[in-house]
Short mmCIF file of C-alpha atoms and ligand atoms in Angstrom, two decimals:
data_model
loop_
_atom_site.label_atom_id
_atom_site.label_comp_id
_atom_site.label_asym_id
_atom_site.label_seq_id
_atom_site.Cartn_x
_atom_site.Cartn_y
_atom_site.Cartn_z
CA UNK R 1 -19.29 -11.05 9.65
CA UNK R 2 -16.83 -9.84 12.28
CA UNK R 3 -13.31 -11.20 12.16
CA UNK R 4 -11.62 -13.05 14.99
CA UNK R 5 -8.99 -10.91 16.70
CA UNK R 6 -5.64 -11.63 18.27
CA UNK R 7 -7.37 -11.35 21.67
CA UNK R 8 -9.27 -14.54 20.89
CA UNK R 9 -6.38 -16.94 20.23
CA UNK R 10 -4.25 -18.77 22.76
CA UNK R 11 -0.74 -17.81 21.75
CA UNK R 12 1.16 -19.45 24.63
CA UNK R 13 4.24 -21.17 23.24
CA UNK R 14 3.30 -20.15 19.69
CA UNK R 15 5.04 -18.17 16.95
CA UNK R 16 2.75 -15.44 15.66
CA UNK R 17 3.59 -14.34 12.14
CA UNK R 18 2.30 -10.77 12.14
CA UNK R 19 1.97 -8.63 9.00
CA UNK R 20 2.29 -4.99 10.03
CA UNK R 21 2.50 -1.80 7.98
CA UNK R 22 5.81 -0.31 9.07
CA UNK R 23 5.96 1.72 5.84
CA UNK R 24 6.86 4.90 7.75
CA UNK R 25 8.23 8.15 6.37
CA UNK R 26 12.01 8.39 6.60
CA UNK R 27 14.57 11.10 5.94
CA UNK R 28 18.30 10.95 5.33
CA UNK R 29 20.73 12.10 7.99
CA UNK R 30 24.05 13.66 6.90
CA UNK R 31 27.03 11.32 7.29
CA UNK R 32 24.79 8.42 8.21
CA UNK R 33 23.79 5.64 5.86
CA UNK R 34 20.79 4.81 8.04
CA UNK R 35 17.60 6.82 7.53
CA UNK R 36 15.70 8.48 10.35
CA UNK R 37 11.98 7.96 11.03
CA UNK R 38 9.96 11.20 10.89
CA UNK R 39 6.60 9.77 12.02
CA UNK R 40 6.38 6.51 13.99
CA UNK R 41 2.60 6.39 14.39
CA UNK R 42 2.23 3.20 12.36
CA UNK R 43 4.73 1.50 14.68
CA UNK R 44 3.09 2.80 17.85
CA UNK R 45 -0.34 1.70 16.65
CA UNK R 46 0.89 -1.89 16.20
CA UNK R 47 2.20 -2.14 19.78
CA UNK R 48 -1.02 -3.42 21.44
CA UNK R 49 -1.13 -6.54 19.23
CA UNK R 50 2.58 -7.23 19.70
CA UNK R 51 2.33 -6.76 23.46
CA UNK R 52 -0.73 -8.99 23.65
CA UNK R 53 1.22 -11.89 22.12
CA UNK R 54 4.20 -11.35 24.41
CA UNK R 55 2.01 -11.16 27.50
CA UNK R 56 0.25 -14.32 26.38
CA UNK R 57 3.52 -16.24 26.35
CA UNK R 58 4.04 -16.25 22.58
CA UNK R 59 6.70 -14.86 20.25
CA UNK R 60 6.31 -12.44 17.37
CA UNK R 61 7.78 -12.49 13.87
CA UNK R 62 7.01 -9.16 12.23
CA UNK R 63 6.96 -8.66 8.48
CA UNK R 64 6.37 -5.45 6.53
CA UNK R 65 7.22 -3.65 3.35
CA UNK R 66 8.80 -0.20 3.27
CA UNK R 67 8.45 2.04 0.24
CA UNK R 68 8.69 0.71 -3.27
CA UNK R 69 12.26 -0.51 -3.74
CA UNK R 70 13.21 -1.23 -7.36
CA UNK R 71 16.07 -3.63 -6.77
CA UNK R 72 16.14 -6.82 -4.75
CA UNK R 73 19.21 -6.16 -2.65
CA UNK R 74 19.33 -4.41 0.70
CA UNK R 75 19.27 -0.76 -0.39
CA UNK R 76 19.74 1.06 2.95
CA UNK R 77 17.13 3.63 1.94
CA UNK R 78 14.47 0.93 2.09
CA UNK R 79 15.77 -1.05 5.05
CA UNK R 80 13.52 -1.80 8.02
CA UNK R 81 16.51 -1.67 10.36
CA UNK R 82 15.70 1.80 11.77
CA UNK R 83 12.15 0.57 12.33
CA UNK R 84 13.38 -2.41 14.35
CA UNK R 85 15.44 0.00 16.46
CA UNK R 86 12.47 2.28 17.08
CA UNK R 87 10.37 -0.74 18.01
CA UNK R 88 13.00 -1.77 20.55
CA UNK R 89 12.79 1.69 22.16
CA UNK R 90 8.99 1.64 22.19
CA UNK R 91 8.67 -1.89 23.56
CA UNK R 92 11.54 -1.48 25.99
CA UNK R 93 12.86 -4.93 25.17
CA UNK R 94 15.21 -6.65 22.78
CA UNK R 95 14.12 -6.78 19.15
CA UNK R 96 16.03 -9.01 16.73
CA UNK R 97 16.46 -8.03 13.11
CA UNK R 98 16.95 -10.41 10.19
CA UNK R 99 18.81 -9.08 7.18
CA UNK R 100 16.55 -11.05 4.80
CA UNK R 101 13.01 -12.44 4.62
CA UNK R 102 13.22 -16.07 3.53
CA UNK R 103 17.02 -16.42 3.60
CA UNK R 104 19.24 -18.11 6.11
CA UNK R 105 19.35 -15.26 8.61
CA UNK R 106 15.56 -14.99 8.82
CA UNK R 107 15.00 -18.74 8.99
CA UNK R 108 17.55 -19.38 11.71
CA UNK R 109 16.51 -16.36 13.81
CA UNK R 110 12.82 -17.29 13.48
CA UNK R 111 13.40 -20.92 14.40
CA UNK R 112 15.51 -20.05 17.43
CA UNK R 113 13.26 -17.28 18.69
CA UNK R 114 12.29 -17.95 22.33
CA UNK R 115 8.82 -17.22 23.67
CA UNK R 116 8.70 -13.55 24.62
CA UNK R 117 11.01 -12.78 21.68
CA UNK R 118 10.44 -10.29 18.86
CA UNK R 119 11.96 -10.58 15.39
CA UNK R 120 11.63 -8.06 12.54
CA UNK R 121 12.28 -9.38 9.03
CA UNK R 122 13.88 -7.16 6.39
CA UNK R 123 11.70 -5.38 3.79
CA UNK R 124 9.39 -7.92 2.11
CA UNK R 125 9.61 -6.00 -1.16
CA UNK R 126 13.33 -6.76 -1.49
CA UNK R 127 11.94 -10.07 -2.74
CA UNK R 128 10.01 -9.76 -6.04
CA UNK R 129 7.82 -12.63 -4.85
CA UNK R 130 6.07 -10.22 -2.46
CA UNK R 131 4.44 -8.09 -5.18
CA UNK R 132 3.95 -11.12 -7.44
CA UNK R 133 2.14 -13.13 -4.76
CA UNK R 134 4.66 -15.92 -5.31
CA UNK R 135 3.58 -19.29 -3.81
CA UNK R 136 7.06 -20.53 -2.90
CA UNK R 137 7.97 -17.27 -1.17
CA UNK R 138 4.63 -17.37 0.67
CA UNK R 139 5.09 -21.02 1.70
CA UNK R 140 8.45 -20.29 3.29
CA UNK R 141 7.12 -17.30 5.21
CA UNK R 142 4.04 -19.27 6.25
CA UNK R 143 6.25 -22.03 7.68
CA UNK R 144 7.58 -19.55 10.26
CA UNK R 145 4.28 -19.10 12.11
CA UNK R 146 1.75 -21.13 14.11
CA UNK R 147 -0.70 -18.22 13.97
CA UNK R 148 -1.15 -15.52 11.32
CA UNK R 149 -2.15 -12.01 12.35
CA UNK R 150 -2.93 -9.14 9.97
CA UNK R 151 -2.39 -5.82 11.73
CA UNK R 152 -1.25 -4.01 8.57
CA UNK R 153 -4.24 -1.77 7.94
CA UNK R 154 -2.38 0.58 5.59
CA UNK R 155 -1.70 -2.36 3.27
CA UNK R 156 -5.09 -4.11 3.47
CA UNK R 157 -6.09 -2.92 -0.02
CA UNK R 158 -3.12 -4.80 -1.50
CA UNK R 159 -2.95 -8.49 -2.45
CA UNK R 160 0.80 -8.84 -1.94
CA UNK R 161 2.05 -12.31 -0.92
CA UNK R 162 2.30 -11.49 2.79
CA UNK R 163 -1.30 -10.23 2.78
CA UNK R 164 -3.01 -13.04 0.86
CA UNK R 165 -0.80 -15.95 -0.26
CA UNK R 166 0.84 -16.33 3.17
CA UNK R 167 -2.40 -16.70 5.18
CA UNK R 168 -3.74 -18.92 2.39
CA UNK R 169 -0.71 -21.14 2.88
CA UNK R 170 -1.51 -21.44 6.61
CA UNK R 171 -4.63 -23.60 6.28
CA UNK R 172 -5.68 -25.11 9.58
CA UNK R 173 -3.83 -22.48 11.62
CA UNK R 174 -5.57 -19.50 13.27
CA UNK R 175 -5.66 -16.41 11.02
CA UNK R 176 -6.83 -13.29 12.79
CA UNK R 177 -6.85 -9.49 12.68
CA UNK R 178 -4.80 -7.44 15.10
CA UNK R 179 -6.23 -4.68 17.31
CA UNK R 180 -5.35 -1.94 14.83
CA UNK R 181 -7.08 -3.56 11.85
CA UNK R 182 -10.08 -4.35 14.06
CA UNK R 183 -10.29 -0.69 15.15
CA UNK R 184 -9.92 0.65 11.61
CA UNK R 185 -12.70 -1.65 10.36
CA UNK R 186 -14.88 -0.69 13.30
CA UNK R 187 -14.69 3.02 12.42
CA UNK R 188 -14.30 3.00 8.64
CA UNK R 189 -16.94 0.32 8.00
CA UNK R 190 -19.21 -0.31 10.97
CA UNK R 191 -19.65 3.22 12.32
CA UNK R 192 -20.26 4.45 8.80
CA UNK R 193 -22.81 1.75 8.06
CA UNK R 194 -24.78 2.62 11.20
CA UNK R 195 -24.06 6.31 11.75
CA UNK R 196 -25.60 8.59 14.29
CA UNK R 197 -27.16 11.42 12.34
CA UNK R 198 -26.59 13.95 11.01
CA UNK R 199 -23.69 12.16 9.31
CA UNK R 200 -21.39 14.64 7.54
CA UNK R 201 -18.46 13.84 5.25
CA UNK R 202 -15.83 16.43 4.38
CA UNK R 203 -13.89 15.62 1.25
CA UNK R 204 -10.97 17.59 -0.06
CA UNK R 205 -7.83 17.05 -2.07
CA UNK R 206 -6.72 17.93 -5.55
CA UNK R 207 -8.68 15.62 -7.78
CA UNK R 208 -12.31 14.64 -8.23
CA UNK R 209 -11.04 11.51 -9.97
CA UNK R 210 -9.48 10.24 -6.71
CA UNK R 211 -12.74 10.62 -4.82
CA UNK R 212 -15.43 9.54 -7.32
CA UNK R 213 -16.14 6.19 -5.71
CA UNK R 214 -16.01 7.66 -2.21
CA UNK R 215 -18.53 10.33 -3.18
CA UNK R 216 -20.82 7.73 -4.80
CA UNK R 217 -20.65 5.48 -1.76
CA UNK R 218 -21.05 8.25 0.82
CA UNK R 219 -23.93 9.91 -1.07
CA UNK R 220 -25.86 6.74 -0.29
CA UNK R 221 -25.28 6.99 3.47
CA UNK R 222 -24.36 10.58 4.46
CA UNK R 223 -26.68 13.50 5.14
CA UNK R 224 -24.19 16.03 3.77
CA UNK R 225 -20.93 15.97 1.83
CA UNK R 226 -18.88 19.15 2.11
CA UNK R 227 -16.42 19.63 -0.74
CA UNK R 228 -13.11 21.46 -0.52
CA UNK R 229 -9.64 21.37 -2.06
CA UNK R 230 -8.87 21.82 -5.73
CA UNK R 231 -11.57 19.32 -6.68
CA UNK R 232 -14.09 22.06 -5.88
CA UNK R 233 -12.88 23.92 -9.00
CA UNK R 234 -13.79 21.04 -11.30
CA UNK R 235 -17.28 21.07 -9.74
CA UNK R 236 -17.34 24.84 -10.22
CA UNK R 237 -16.50 24.39 -13.93
CA UNK R 238 -19.37 21.92 -14.18
CA UNK R 239 -21.69 24.65 -12.86
CA UNK R 240 -20.38 27.10 -15.45
CA UNK R 241 -18.19 28.99 -12.98
CA UNK R 242 -14.97 30.86 -13.73
CA UNK R 243 -11.97 29.14 -12.26
CA UNK R 244 -9.13 31.31 -13.58
CA UNK R 245 -5.85 29.38 -13.50
CA UNK R 246 -7.00 26.93 -10.83
CA UNK R 247 -6.00 23.29 -10.92
CA UNK R 248 -8.88 21.48 -12.66
CA UNK R 249 -9.57 18.20 -14.42
CA UNK R 250 -11.30 19.26 -17.64
CA UNK R 251 -11.98 15.63 -18.60
CA UNK R 252 -13.87 15.11 -15.34
CA UNK R 253 -16.36 17.96 -15.77
CA UNK R 254 -19.13 15.67 -17.08
CA UNK R 255 -18.60 13.35 -14.20
CA UNK R 256 -18.72 16.27 -11.76
CA UNK R 257 -22.07 17.27 -13.33
CA UNK R 258 -23.40 13.74 -12.79
CA UNK R 259 -22.30 13.78 -9.15
CA UNK R 260 -23.92 17.20 -8.66
CA UNK R 261 -27.17 15.86 -10.08
CA UNK R 262 -27.05 12.68 -8.02
CA UNK R 263 -26.07 14.57 -4.88
CA UNK R 264 -28.63 17.38 -5.05
CA UNK R 265 -28.63 19.39 -1.84
CA UNK R 266 -26.53 16.74 -0.08
CA UNK R 267 -23.44 17.80 -1.99
CA UNK R 268 -22.29 21.17 -0.64
CA UNK R 269 -19.77 23.31 -2.52
CA UNK R 270 -17.74 26.28 -1.28
CA UNK R 271 -19.34 29.72 -1.50
CA UNK R 272 -16.04 31.60 -1.61
CA UNK R 273 -12.43 30.99 -2.55
CA UNK R 274 -9.10 32.28 -1.28
CA UNK R 275 -6.96 32.66 -4.39
CA UNK R 276 -3.51 33.87 -5.34
CA UNK R 277 -1.74 35.01 -8.50
CA UNK R 278 0.99 32.39 -8.05
CA UNK R 279 1.52 29.11 -6.23
CA UNK R 280 3.54 30.84 -3.52
CA UNK R 281 2.87 31.95 0.04
CA UNK R 282 3.91 35.53 -0.80
CA UNK R 283 1.73 35.87 -3.92
CA UNK R 284 -0.95 38.56 -4.29
CA UNK R 285 -4.09 37.25 -2.64
CA UNK R 286 -7.82 37.75 -3.11
CA UNK R 287 -11.01 36.37 -1.64
CA UNK R 288 -13.71 35.99 -4.26
CA UNK R 289 -17.13 34.37 -4.58
CA UNK R 290 -16.90 30.76 -5.75
CA UNK R 291 -17.06 30.56 -9.53
CA UNK R 292 -15.67 34.08 -9.94
CA UNK R 293 -11.92 33.44 -9.88
CA UNK R 294 -10.36 36.01 -12.23
CA UNK R 295 -7.85 35.15 -14.95
CA UNK R 296 -4.31 35.15 -13.57
CA UNK R 297 -5.51 33.84 -10.19
CA UNK R 298 -5.87 30.30 -8.88
CA UNK R 299 -7.92 28.94 -6.01
CA UNK R 300 -5.66 27.84 -3.13
CA UNK R 301 -8.11 27.43 -0.24
CA UNK R 302 -11.77 27.66 0.68
CA UNK R 303 -12.70 31.21 1.69
CA UNK R 304 -13.61 32.38 5.21
CA UNK R 305 -17.40 32.28 4.63
CA UNK R 306 -17.15 28.67 3.48
CA UNK R 307 -14.92 27.79 6.45
CA UNK R 308 -17.49 29.29 8.84
CA UNK R 309 -20.40 27.48 7.12
CA UNK R 310 -18.61 24.15 7.11
CA UNK R 311 -17.72 24.65 10.76
CA UNK R 312 -21.43 25.17 11.55
CA UNK R 313 -22.45 21.99 9.74
CA UNK R 314 -19.73 20.02 11.53
CA UNK R 315 -20.77 21.40 14.94
CA UNK R 316 -24.28 20.01 14.41
CA UNK R 317 -23.14 16.61 13.18
CA UNK R 318 -23.18 13.41 15.23
CA UNK R 319 -20.83 11.51 12.92
CA UNK R 320 -18.06 13.10 10.84
CA UNK R 321 -15.70 11.60 8.30
CA UNK R 322 -12.92 13.75 6.90
CA UNK R 323 -10.61 12.94 4.02
CA UNK R 324 -8.46 15.47 2.19
CA UNK R 325 -7.37 19.04 2.98
CA UNK R 326 -9.47 22.08 2.07
CA UNK R 327 -6.58 23.99 0.53
CA UNK R 328 -2.82 24.13 0.21
CA UNK R 329 -2.36 23.15 3.82
CA UNK R 330 1.45 23.17 3.74
CA UNK R 331 1.54 26.80 2.52
CA UNK R 332 0.09 29.31 5.02
CA UNK R 333 -2.10 31.34 4.87
CA UNK R 334 -3.77 28.79 2.57
CA UNK R 335 -3.98 26.39 5.53
CA UNK R 336 -6.79 28.44 7.12
CA UNK R 337 -9.69 26.42 5.66
CA UNK R 338 -8.19 23.09 6.67
CA UNK R 339 -7.44 24.45 10.14
CA UNK R 340 -10.98 25.74 10.60
CA UNK R 341 -12.49 22.41 9.63
CA UNK R 342 -10.03 20.47 11.83
CA UNK R 343 -10.83 22.74 14.76
CA UNK R 344 -14.58 22.32 14.32
CA UNK R 345 -14.13 18.53 14.26
CA UNK R 346 -11.94 18.62 17.38
CA UNK R 347 -14.51 20.75 19.22
CA UNK R 348 -17.54 18.68 18.31
CA UNK R 349 -18.90 15.73 20.30
CA UNK R 350 -19.51 13.78 17.11
CA UNK R 351 -17.89 10.44 16.41
CA UNK R 352 -15.08 11.70 14.21
CA UNK R 353 -13.05 9.66 11.76
CA UNK R 354 -10.04 11.09 9.97
CA UNK R 355 -8.91 9.33 6.81
CA UNK R 356 -5.20 8.69 6.49
CA UNK R 357 -2.65 10.53 4.41
CA UNK R 358 -2.83 14.33 4.28
CA UNK R 359 -5.80 14.81 6.62
CA UNK R 360 -4.19 12.57 9.24
CA UNK R 361 -0.97 14.57 8.93
CA UNK R 362 -2.94 17.83 9.22
CA UNK R 363 -4.83 16.79 12.36
CA UNK R 364 -1.57 15.58 13.95
CA UNK R 365 0.31 18.76 13.06
CA UNK R 366 -2.47 20.89 14.51
CA UNK R 367 -2.35 18.90 17.73
CA UNK R 368 -5.99 17.76 17.52
CA UNK R 369 -5.33 14.04 17.03
CA UNK R 370 -6.35 13.12 20.57
CA UNK R 371 -9.60 15.09 20.27
CA UNK R 372 -11.04 12.96 17.47
CA UNK R 373 -12.38 9.41 17.69
CA UNK R 374 -10.10 7.80 15.14
CA UNK R 375 -7.19 8.81 12.91
CA UNK R 376 -6.66 6.13 10.28
CA UNK R 377 -3.17 4.77 9.61
CA UNK R 378 -4.15 3.99 6.02
CA UNK R 379 -4.01 6.36 3.05
CA UNK R 380 -5.10 4.31 0.05
CA UNK R 381 -6.61 1.69 2.35
CA UNK R 382 -8.85 4.15 4.20
CA UNK R 383 -10.06 5.58 0.89
CA UNK R 384 -10.80 2.11 -0.45
CA UNK R 385 -12.76 1.33 2.70
CA UNK R 386 -14.75 4.56 2.38
CA UNK R 387 -15.49 3.48 -1.19
CA UNK R 388 -17.20 0.45 0.34
CA UNK R 389 -14.65 -2.01 -1.06
CA UNK R 390 -14.00 -5.43 0.43
CA UNK R 391 -10.40 -6.48 1.06
CA UNK R 392 -9.27 -9.99 0.07
CA UNK R 393 -6.59 -9.74 2.77
CA UNK R 394 -9.29 -9.37 5.43
CA UNK R 395 -12.04 -11.51 3.94
CA UNK R 396 -9.93 -14.67 4.07
CA UNK R 397 -9.27 -14.37 7.84
CA UNK R 398 -11.21 -16.41 10.43
CA UNK R 399 -14.70 -15.22 11.34
CA UNK R 400 -15.74 -14.94 14.98
C1 LIG P 1 0.82 3.01 2.05
O1 LIG P 1 1.51 3.74 2.75
O2 LIG P 1 0.06 3.43 1.17
C2 LIG P 1 0.88 1.54 2.34
O3 LIG P 1 1.94 1.22 3.17
C3 LIG P 1 0.88 0.72 1.06
O4 LIG P 1 2.02 1.02 0.30
P1 LIG P 1 1.95 0.94 -1.27
O5 LIG P 1 0.99 1.99 -1.73
O6 LIG P 1 3.35 1.15 -1.77
O7 LIG P 1 1.42 -0.44 -1.63
MG1 LIG P 2 0.06 4.00 -1.03
#
């Protein structure tokens, strides 16, 4: 059943406790303790829900994790402070920052927050209760809000306290999804369940083992699955091909054989491979037929014939899902296969859904992000959704 969204609650005069995924990539700046954000997409994508609450006369208390801090104290490397600053720039209004999550600073700033105000709490994972799903920690956070909103798509596959125990502790109060989570579910679940055909999935990345469940699930609903990335070499081994020094998972060869059998003609493998004699851009290169990679060489990208074929299949598709690069995208010229596929997706009229992580980064870098239907903000979460998994953090929210 569809989940109630933030658009459907009256937030006037209310404190909305909103879980967002502000786990953004950061880099250090010389002579500055504070880190710098290198990609703020996850923050920008949360703006509609935040703005909706402010326009509706409510106030917003934002909570997120950032990275995987080991200690409990405020290690600057894992602080959400730069995120609060970026949010202030993007919203064009004051954003308060609390130096803790359930400590004095957070509690007093949350309780004194006026309607129209925005408060960002410090990294939830500075408190071990977040990963442990601690009841007391959750109770205190829950006491800050009149409404709970989950707009943290990238974290929806987790059962951390802020995702599950906090909304559970808010019985009787509205618990809804934000616009971002609603949009992600719409594309990654609903569109896929009722696709316009042909429905083509393109799966890449290094390991078959990461994509087993996705392949199983999509074989049941797709018309074609195009395989790229290093996982193609494990499939090639399963077919008795020569893979030279390519990255393979020898213990997954049997599984690859099973998937090949189950998939039949639906599962499409590369016909050629761009390989090199070292994992370096300036190595000696060769294009060979798939399954004929000589000793001393490793596959680093799909070959040009495969790229052209995959492009053709994509151009005829009505729905496309893409997850995982076709080759070593960050090391040209082994980015050619990924580029060709991305370009074909951008040019097609199909409903196109780009899974998070590397493929999202690739489509952004190539400048095609606004020519696809949806670029997911979730890495692990988008994979889990493509696997057909249900998320406890979403299931427990109010139905329409
Ligand atoms: C992510 O980027 O994968 C999410 O923010 C979840 O983070 P996690 O994998 O550390 O739980
Ligand atoms: Mg992750």
